[in-house]
Coordinates of C-alpha atoms and ligand atoms in Angstrom, one line a residue:
X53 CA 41.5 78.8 53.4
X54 CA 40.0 78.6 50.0
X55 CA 40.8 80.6 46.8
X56 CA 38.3 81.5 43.9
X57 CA 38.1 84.1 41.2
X58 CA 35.0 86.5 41.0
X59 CA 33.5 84.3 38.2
X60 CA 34.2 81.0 39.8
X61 CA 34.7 79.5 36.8
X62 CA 37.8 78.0 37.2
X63 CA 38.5 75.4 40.2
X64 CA 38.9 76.6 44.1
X65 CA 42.6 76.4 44.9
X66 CA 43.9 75.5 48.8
X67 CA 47.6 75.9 48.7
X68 CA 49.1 79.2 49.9
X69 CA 51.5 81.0 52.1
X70 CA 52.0 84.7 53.4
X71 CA 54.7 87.5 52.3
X72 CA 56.3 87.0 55.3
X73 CA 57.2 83.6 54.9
X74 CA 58.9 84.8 51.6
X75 CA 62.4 85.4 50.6
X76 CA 64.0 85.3 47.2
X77 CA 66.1 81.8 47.8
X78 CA 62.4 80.2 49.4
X79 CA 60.9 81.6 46.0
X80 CA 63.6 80.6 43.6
X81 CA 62.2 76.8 44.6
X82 CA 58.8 76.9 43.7
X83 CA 56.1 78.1 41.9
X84 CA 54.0 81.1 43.1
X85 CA 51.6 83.6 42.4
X86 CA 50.1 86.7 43.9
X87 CA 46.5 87.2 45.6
X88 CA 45.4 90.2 46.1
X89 CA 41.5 89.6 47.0
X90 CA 40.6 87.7 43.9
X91 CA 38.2 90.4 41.8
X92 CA 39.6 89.1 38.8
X93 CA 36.9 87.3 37.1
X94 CA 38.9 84.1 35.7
X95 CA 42.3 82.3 36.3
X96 CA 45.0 85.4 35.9
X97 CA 45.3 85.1 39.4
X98 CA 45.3 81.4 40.1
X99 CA 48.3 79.1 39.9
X100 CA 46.9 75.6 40.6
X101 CA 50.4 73.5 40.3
X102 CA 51.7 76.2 42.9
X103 CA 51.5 78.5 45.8
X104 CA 49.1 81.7 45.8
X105 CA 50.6 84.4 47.9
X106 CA 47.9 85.4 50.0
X107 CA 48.6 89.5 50.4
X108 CA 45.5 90.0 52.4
X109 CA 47.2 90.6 55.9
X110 CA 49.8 93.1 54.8
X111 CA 47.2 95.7 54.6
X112 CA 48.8 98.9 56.8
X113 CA 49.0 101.9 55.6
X114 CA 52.2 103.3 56.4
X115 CA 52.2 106.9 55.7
X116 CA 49.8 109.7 54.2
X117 CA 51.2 113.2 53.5
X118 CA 48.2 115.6 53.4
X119 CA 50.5 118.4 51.7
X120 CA 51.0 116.1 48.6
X121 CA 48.2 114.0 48.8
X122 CA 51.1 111.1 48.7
X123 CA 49.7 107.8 50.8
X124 CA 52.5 104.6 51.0
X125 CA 50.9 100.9 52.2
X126 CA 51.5 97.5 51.8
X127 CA 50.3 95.7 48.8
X128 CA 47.5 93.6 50.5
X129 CA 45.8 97.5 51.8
X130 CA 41.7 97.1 50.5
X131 CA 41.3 100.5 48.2
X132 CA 38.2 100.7 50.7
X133 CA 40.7 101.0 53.7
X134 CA 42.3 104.1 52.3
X135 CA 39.1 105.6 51.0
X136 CA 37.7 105.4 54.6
X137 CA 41.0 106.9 55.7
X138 CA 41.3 109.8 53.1
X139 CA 38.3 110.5 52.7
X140 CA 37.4 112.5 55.6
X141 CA 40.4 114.1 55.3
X142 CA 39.5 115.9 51.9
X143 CA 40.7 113.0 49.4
X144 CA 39.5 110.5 47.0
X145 CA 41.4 108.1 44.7
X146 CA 42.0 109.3 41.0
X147 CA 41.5 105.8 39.2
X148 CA 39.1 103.5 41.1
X149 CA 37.5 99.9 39.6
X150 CA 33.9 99.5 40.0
X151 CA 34.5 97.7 43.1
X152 CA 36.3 99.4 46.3
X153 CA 37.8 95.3 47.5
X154 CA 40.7 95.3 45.8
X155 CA 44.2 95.1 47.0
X156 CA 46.6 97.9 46.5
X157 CA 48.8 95.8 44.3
X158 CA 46.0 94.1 42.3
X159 CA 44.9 97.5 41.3
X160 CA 48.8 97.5 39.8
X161 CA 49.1 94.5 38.7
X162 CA 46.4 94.6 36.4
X163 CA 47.2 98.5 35.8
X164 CA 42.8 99.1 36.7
X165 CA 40.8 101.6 34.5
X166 CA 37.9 103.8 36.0
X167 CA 35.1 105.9 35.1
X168 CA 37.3 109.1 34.1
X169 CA 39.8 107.2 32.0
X170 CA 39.7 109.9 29.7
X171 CA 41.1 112.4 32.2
X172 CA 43.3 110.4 34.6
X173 CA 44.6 107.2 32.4
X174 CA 45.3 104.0 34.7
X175 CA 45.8 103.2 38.2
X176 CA 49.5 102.8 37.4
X177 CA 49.6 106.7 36.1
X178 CA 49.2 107.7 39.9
X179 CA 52.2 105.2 41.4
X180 CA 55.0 107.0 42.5
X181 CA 57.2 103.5 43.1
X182 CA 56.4 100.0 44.8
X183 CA 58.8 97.7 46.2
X184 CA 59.2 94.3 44.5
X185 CA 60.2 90.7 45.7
X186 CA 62.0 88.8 43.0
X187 CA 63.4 85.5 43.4
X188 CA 66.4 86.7 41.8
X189 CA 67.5 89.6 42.8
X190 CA 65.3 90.0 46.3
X191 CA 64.0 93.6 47.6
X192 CA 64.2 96.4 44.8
X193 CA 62.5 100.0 44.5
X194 CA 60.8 100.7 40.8
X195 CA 59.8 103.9 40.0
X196 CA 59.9 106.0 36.6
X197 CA 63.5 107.1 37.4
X198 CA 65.1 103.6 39.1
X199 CA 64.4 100.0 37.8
X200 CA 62.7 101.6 35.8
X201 CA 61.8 98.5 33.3
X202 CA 61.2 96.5 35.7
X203 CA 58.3 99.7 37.1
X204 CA 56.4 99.6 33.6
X205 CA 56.6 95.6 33.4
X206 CA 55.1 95.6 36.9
X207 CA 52.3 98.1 36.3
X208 CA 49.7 96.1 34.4
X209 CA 52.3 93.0 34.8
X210 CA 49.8 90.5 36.2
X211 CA 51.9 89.3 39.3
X212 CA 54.8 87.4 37.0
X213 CA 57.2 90.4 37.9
X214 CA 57.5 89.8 41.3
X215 CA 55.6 90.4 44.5
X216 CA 54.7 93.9 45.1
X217 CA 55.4 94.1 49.0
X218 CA 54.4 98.3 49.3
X219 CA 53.5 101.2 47.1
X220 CA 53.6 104.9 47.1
X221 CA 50.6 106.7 45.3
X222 CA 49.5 110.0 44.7
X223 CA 45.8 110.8 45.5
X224 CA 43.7 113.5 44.3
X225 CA 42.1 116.0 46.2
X226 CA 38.5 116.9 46.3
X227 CA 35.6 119.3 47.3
X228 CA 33.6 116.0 48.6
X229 CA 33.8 112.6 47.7
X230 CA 30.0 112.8 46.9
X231 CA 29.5 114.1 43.2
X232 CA 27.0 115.9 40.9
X233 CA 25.6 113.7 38.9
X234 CA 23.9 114.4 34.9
X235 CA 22.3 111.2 33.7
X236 CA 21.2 111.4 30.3
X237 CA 18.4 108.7 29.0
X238 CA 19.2 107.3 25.4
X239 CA 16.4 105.6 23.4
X240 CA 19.0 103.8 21.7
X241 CA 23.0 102.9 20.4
X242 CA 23.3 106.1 18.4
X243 CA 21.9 108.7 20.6
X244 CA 25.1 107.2 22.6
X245 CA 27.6 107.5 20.1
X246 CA 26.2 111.7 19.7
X247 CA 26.8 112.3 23.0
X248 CA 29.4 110.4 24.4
X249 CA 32.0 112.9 23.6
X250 CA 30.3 115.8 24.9
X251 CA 30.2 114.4 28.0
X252 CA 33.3 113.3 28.4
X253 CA 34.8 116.8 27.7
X254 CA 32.5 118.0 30.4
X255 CA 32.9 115.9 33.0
X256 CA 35.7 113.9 35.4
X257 CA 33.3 110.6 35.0
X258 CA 31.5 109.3 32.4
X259 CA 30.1 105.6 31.9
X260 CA 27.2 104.2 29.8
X261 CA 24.8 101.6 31.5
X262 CA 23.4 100.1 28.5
X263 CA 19.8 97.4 28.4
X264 CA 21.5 94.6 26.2
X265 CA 18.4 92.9 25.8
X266 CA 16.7 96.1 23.9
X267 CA 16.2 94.8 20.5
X268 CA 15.3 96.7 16.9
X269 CA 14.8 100.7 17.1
X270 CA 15.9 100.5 20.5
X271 CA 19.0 98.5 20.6
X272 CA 21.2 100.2 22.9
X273 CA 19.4 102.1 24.6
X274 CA 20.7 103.2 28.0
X275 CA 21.6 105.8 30.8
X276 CA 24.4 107.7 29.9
X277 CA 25.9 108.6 33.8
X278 CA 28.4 112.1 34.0
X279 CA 29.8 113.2 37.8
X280 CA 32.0 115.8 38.8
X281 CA 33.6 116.0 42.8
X282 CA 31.9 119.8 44.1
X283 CA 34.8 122.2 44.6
X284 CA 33.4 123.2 47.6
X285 CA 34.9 121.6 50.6
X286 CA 32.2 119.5 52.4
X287 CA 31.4 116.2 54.2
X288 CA 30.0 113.1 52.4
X289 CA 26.7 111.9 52.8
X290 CA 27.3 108.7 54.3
X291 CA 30.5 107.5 55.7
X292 CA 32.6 104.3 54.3
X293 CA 30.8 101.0 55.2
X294 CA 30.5 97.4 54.1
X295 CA 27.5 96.2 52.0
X296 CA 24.1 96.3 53.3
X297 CA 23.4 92.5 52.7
X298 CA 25.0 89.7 51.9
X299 CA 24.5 86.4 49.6
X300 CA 25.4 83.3 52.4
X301 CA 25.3 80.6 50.1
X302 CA 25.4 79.5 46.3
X303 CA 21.9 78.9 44.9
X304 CA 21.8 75.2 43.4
X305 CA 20.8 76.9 39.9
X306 CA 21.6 80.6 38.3
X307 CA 19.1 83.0 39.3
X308 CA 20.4 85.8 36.9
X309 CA 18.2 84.6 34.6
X310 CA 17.0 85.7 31.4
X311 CA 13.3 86.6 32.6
X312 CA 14.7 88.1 35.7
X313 CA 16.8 90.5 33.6
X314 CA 14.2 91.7 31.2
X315 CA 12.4 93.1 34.6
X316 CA 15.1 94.5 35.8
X317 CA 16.7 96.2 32.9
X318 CA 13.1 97.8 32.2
X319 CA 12.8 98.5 35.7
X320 CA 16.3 100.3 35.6
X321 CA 16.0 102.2 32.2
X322 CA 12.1 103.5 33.9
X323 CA 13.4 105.0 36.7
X324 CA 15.4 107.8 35.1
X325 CA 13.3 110.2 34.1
X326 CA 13.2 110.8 29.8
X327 CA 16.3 113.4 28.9
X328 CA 18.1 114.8 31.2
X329 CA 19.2 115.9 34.8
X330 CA 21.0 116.3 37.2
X331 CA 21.3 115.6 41.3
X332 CA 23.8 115.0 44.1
X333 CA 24.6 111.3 44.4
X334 CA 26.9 109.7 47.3
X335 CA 30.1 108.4 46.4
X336 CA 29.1 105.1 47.3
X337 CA 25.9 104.9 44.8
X338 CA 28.3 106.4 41.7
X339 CA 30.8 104.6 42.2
X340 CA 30.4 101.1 44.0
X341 CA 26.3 100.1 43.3
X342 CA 27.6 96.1 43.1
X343 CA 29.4 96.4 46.6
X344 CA 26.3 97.3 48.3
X345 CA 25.4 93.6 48.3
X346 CA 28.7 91.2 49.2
X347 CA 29.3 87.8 47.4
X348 CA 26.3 88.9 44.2
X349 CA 28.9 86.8 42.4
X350 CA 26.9 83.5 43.6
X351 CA 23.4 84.6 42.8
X352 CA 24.7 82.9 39.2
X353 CA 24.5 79.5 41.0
X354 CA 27.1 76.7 41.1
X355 CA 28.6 77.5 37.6
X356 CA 29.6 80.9 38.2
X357 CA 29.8 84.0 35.1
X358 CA 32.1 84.8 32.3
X359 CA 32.7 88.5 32.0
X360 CA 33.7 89.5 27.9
X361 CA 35.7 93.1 28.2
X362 CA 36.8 94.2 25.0
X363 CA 38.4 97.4 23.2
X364 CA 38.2 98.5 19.9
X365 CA 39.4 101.7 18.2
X366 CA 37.4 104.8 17.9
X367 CA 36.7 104.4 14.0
X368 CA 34.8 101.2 14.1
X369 CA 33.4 101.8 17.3
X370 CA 29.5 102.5 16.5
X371 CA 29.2 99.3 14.3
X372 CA 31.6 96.9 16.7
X373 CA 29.3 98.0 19.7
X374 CA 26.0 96.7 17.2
X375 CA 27.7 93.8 16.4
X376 CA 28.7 92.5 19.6
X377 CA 25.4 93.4 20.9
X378 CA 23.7 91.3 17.8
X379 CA 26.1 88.6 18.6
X380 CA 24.4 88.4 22.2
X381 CA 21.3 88.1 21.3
X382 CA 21.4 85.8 18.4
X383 CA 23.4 83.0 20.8
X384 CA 20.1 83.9 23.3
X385 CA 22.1 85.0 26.0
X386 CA 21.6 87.7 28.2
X387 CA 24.0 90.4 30.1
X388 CA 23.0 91.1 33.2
X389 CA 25.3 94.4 33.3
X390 CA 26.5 95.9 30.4
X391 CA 28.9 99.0 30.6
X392 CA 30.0 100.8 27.5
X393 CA 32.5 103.5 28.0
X394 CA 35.1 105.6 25.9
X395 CA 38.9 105.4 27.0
X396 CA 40.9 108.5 26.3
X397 CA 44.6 108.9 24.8
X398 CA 46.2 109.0 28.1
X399 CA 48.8 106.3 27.5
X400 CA 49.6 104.0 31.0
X401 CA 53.3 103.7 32.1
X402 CA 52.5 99.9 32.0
X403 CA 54.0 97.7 29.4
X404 CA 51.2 95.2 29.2
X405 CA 48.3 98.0 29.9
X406 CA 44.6 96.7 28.5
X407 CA 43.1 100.5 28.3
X408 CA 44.2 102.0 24.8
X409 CA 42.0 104.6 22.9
X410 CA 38.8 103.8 21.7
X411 CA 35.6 102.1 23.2
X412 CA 35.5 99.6 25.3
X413 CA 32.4 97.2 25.9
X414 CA 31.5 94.5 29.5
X415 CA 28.9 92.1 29.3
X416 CA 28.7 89.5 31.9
X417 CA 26.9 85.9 31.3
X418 CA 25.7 82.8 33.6
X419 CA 27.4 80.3 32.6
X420 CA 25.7 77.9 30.7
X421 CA 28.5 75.8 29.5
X422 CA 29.8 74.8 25.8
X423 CA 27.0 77.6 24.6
X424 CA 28.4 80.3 26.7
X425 CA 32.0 79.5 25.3
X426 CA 30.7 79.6 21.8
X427 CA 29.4 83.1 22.7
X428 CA 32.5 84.5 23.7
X429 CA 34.2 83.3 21.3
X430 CA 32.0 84.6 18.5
X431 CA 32.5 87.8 20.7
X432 CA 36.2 87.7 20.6
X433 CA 36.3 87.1 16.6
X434 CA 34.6 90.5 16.2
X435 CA 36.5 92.5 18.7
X436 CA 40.1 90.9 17.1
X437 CA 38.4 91.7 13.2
X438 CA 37.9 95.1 14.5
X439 CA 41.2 95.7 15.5
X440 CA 40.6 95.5 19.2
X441 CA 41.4 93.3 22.7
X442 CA 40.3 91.3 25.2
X443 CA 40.5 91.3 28.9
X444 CA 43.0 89.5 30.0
X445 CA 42.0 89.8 33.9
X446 CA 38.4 89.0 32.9
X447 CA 39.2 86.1 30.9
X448 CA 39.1 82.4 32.1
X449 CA 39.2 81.0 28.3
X450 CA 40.4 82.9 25.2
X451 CA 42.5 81.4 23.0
X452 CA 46.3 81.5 22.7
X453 CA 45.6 82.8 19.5
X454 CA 43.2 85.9 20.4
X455 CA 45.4 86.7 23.4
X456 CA 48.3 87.1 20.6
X457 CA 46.3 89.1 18.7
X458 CA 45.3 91.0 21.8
X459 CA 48.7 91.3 22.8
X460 CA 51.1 91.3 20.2
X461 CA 54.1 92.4 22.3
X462 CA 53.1 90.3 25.2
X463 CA 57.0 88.3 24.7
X464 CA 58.4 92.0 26.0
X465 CA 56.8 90.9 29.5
X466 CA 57.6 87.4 29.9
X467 CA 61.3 88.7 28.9
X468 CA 60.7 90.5 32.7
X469 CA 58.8 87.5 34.0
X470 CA 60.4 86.1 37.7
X471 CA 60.5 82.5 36.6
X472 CA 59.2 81.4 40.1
X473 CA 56.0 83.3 39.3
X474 CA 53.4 81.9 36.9
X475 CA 49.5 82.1 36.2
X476 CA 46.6 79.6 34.6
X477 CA 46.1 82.3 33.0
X478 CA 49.6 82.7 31.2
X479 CA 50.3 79.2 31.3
X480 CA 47.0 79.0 28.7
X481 CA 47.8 81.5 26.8
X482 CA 51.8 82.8 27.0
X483 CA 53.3 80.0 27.4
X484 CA 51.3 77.9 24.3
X485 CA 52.8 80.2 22.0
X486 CA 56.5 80.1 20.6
X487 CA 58.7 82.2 23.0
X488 CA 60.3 83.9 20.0
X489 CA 59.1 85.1 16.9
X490 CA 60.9 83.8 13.7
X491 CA 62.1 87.8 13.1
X492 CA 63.6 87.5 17.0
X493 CA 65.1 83.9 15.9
X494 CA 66.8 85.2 12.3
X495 CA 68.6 88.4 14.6
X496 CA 69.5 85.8 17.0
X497 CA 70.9 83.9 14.4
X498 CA 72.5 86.8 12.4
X499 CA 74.2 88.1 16.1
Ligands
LIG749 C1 32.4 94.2 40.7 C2 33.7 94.4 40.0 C3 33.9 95.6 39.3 C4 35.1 95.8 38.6 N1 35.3 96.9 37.9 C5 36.5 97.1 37.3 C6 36.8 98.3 36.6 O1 35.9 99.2 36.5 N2 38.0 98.5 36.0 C7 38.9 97.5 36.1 O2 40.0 97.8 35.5 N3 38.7 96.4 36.8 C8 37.6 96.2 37.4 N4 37.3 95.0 38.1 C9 38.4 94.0 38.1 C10 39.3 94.3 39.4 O3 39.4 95.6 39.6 C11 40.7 93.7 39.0 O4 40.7 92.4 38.6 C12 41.7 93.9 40.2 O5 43.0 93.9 39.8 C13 41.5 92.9 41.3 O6 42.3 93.1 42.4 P1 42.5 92.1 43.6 O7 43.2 92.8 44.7 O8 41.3 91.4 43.9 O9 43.6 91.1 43.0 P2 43.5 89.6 42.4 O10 42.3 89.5 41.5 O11 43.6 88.6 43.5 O12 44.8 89.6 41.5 C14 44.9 90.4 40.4 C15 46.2 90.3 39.8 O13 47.1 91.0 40.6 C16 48.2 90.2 40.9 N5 48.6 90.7 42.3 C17 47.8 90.8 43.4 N6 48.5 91.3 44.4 C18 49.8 91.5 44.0 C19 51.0 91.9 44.6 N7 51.0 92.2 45.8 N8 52.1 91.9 43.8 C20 52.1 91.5 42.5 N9 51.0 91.1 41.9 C21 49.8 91.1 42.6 C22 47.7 88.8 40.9 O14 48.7 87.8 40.7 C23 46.8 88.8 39.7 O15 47.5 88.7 38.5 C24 36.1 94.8 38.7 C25 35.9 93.6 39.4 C26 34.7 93.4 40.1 C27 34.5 92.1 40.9

């Protein structure tokens, strides 16, 4: 068995072993980490000098209460299994990632946003407890009212909690899982920034697909997509299924080219009509568009893709968005999907959440090497001079310094870190960094 990120940026790992072969005095020897079904883009879910813990056979789901809309699996369960079990049934999920192949406990441990962050918050907002595996103190429940620490460390806690073995979470209930959908065409960045508000307060969904390569009066311009569930109970217009086609193999070279995307982003931005409107669009389409062809990670050839996913407060957010836009073209690289959206005030019961208020920005890039890095760096000085984040589970190479900055109270969760679980990820950033600040170290001294 072999191990990548989404990006494939960072090297394929081999070693692994299953929950089952797991207790806390087998964990307390080594070094491990957690796999859900690797959809992180970089290396927050490898652990090269260890063991990944491959969660992708403890997938059952246990129990699904149709009165409360309460559904308890195992970690490793594919959010696409429990669609294709609720669903039909009348339910959807209230926080879903732009990709139905995630685990359970992937979609906690890196506390996912969705489309209708400005209603719902996080992922984590909709746990009701998880059990977790620690090498010290074995089985425990977490919930808001017991461990309860230990609960918001985990949510958003990147796997170094512990092993999240089963979960409890509330679903929503809806008409269809099909919605209405109102696409708005934008003929550039500030027509955006008018309307974005309005339709959030309008609608459960609202996400911006924006043409990054649109230069001058048009800079921005892009489909602005609102959806609302029907209240009206009826069947979806296709049933759950896996993608249509498949890539089998990596290409020798990158085919998401900059030529290639200039087509396609015309190609994308022509098909909507000019203004606005409105039709019925299947749940699959509005929410999932990448799944419909497995693997589209390789069409970026042997070196794989960098995604940048930043946040940055509401204030600044017109001129950041320009400005990291700029930044992209000026280095000559291209984003072959760029997604600007606005998260709401809905604060996550994680510790170590990424979603906070303001706007928040994806641009994914071939990799093309030391130019690429340059890129994202330049990226990351504006977002961190803005006031903003970065990604940490999109991230295979930001600096110890602009995770800091990101992160400020990151020491908070390696103070709940289970020692026998570590990242790349953390080991690059975290751990570079003194464990103590020199205010913690003059109250230590002073105690
Ligand atoms: C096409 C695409 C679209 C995406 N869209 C979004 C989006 O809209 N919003 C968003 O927030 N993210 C998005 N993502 C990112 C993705 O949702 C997250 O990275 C998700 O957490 C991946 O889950 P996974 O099951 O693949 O876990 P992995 O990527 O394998 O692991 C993720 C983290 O969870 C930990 N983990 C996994 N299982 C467990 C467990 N049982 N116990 C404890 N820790 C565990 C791992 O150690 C790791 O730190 C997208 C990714 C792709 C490829």
């Amino acid at each position: 068995m072999t191990y990548e990120s989404w990006g494939r940026n960072s090297p394929t790992l081999r070693r692994s072993c299953t929950p089952d072969s797991l207790n806390s005095e087998v964990m307390a020897k080594g070094s491990f980490l957690p796999y859900g079904n690797g959809r992180s883009y970089g290396d927050s879910c490898h652990n090269k000098d260890g063991r990944l813990i491959d969660m992708r056979d403890a997938n059952r789901i246990l129990s699904f209460d149709e009165g409360s809309g309460v559904l308890t699996c195992e970690a490793g369960t594919l959010l696409s299994d429990i669609l294709a079990h609720v669903i039909p049934r009348g339910f959807f999920l209230p926080v879903t990632p732009g990709t139905r192949f995630v685990t359970v406990g992937g979609a906690i441990a890196n506390d996912v946003h969705g489309k209708n962050h400005h209603v719902r918050g996080t992922f984590g907002a909709h746990v009701e407890s998880l059990v977790l595996l620690r090498s010290d103190r074995g089985l425990l429940t977490c919930s808001p009212s017991e461990n309860s620490d230990l609960f918001a460390a985990t949510i958003g806690g990147m796997g170094l909690t512990g092993l999240i073995t089963r979960a409890k979470i509330r679903l929503m209930r809806v008409g269809s899982a099909d919605v209405r959908q109102r696409t708005l065409r934008f003929d550039g960045i500030d027509d955006y920034f008018t309307r974005c508000a309005e339709f959030d307060d309008m609608h459960e969904y609202a996400v911006a697909w924006i043409d990054q390569l649109a230069k001058g009066r048009r800079l921005g311009r892009g489909l602005l997509l609102g959806a609302d569930h029907p209240s009206e109970r009826s069947q979806p217009s296709r049933p759950a299924s896996g993608p249509k086609l498949s890539i089998p193999f990596v290409p020798p070279v990158n085919l998401v080219n900059r030529a290639t995307l200039k087509v396609f982003n015309e190609l994308f931005f022509r098909k909507e009509r000019a203004g606005e409107h409105w039709r019925t669009v299947s749940w699959q389409s509005y929410f999932y568009p990448l799944d419909s062809i497995g693997r589209w990670n390789r069409l970026y050839g042997p070196r794989g893709l960098f995604q940048h996913q930043s946040v940055y407060p509401e204030m600044n957010g017109h001129d950041t968005t320009v400005r990291l836009m700029e930044c992209a073209q000026v280095h000559g690289h291209a984003s072959f999907l760029t997604v600007l959206k606005r998260f709401g005030a809905h604060r996550s019961p994680g510790l170590f959440s990424f979603p906070r208020p303001g706007f928040t920005l994806t641009l994914d890039f071939a990799n093309q090497g030391a130019d690429t890095v340059k890129l994202l760096e330049a990226l990351d000085d504006i977002v961190i001079a803005a006031g903003g984040a970065v990604n940490p589970y999109k991230d295979a190479r930001m600096s110890a310094a602009t995770f800091e900055a990101s992160f400020p109270d990151w020491r908070a969760l390696e103070v709940h870190r289970d020692c026998a679980m570590i990242s790349d990820f953390w080991k690059r950033t975290a751990m570079v960094l003194p464990r103590q600040t020199a205010r913690m170290a003059a109250l230590a001294a002073a105690v």
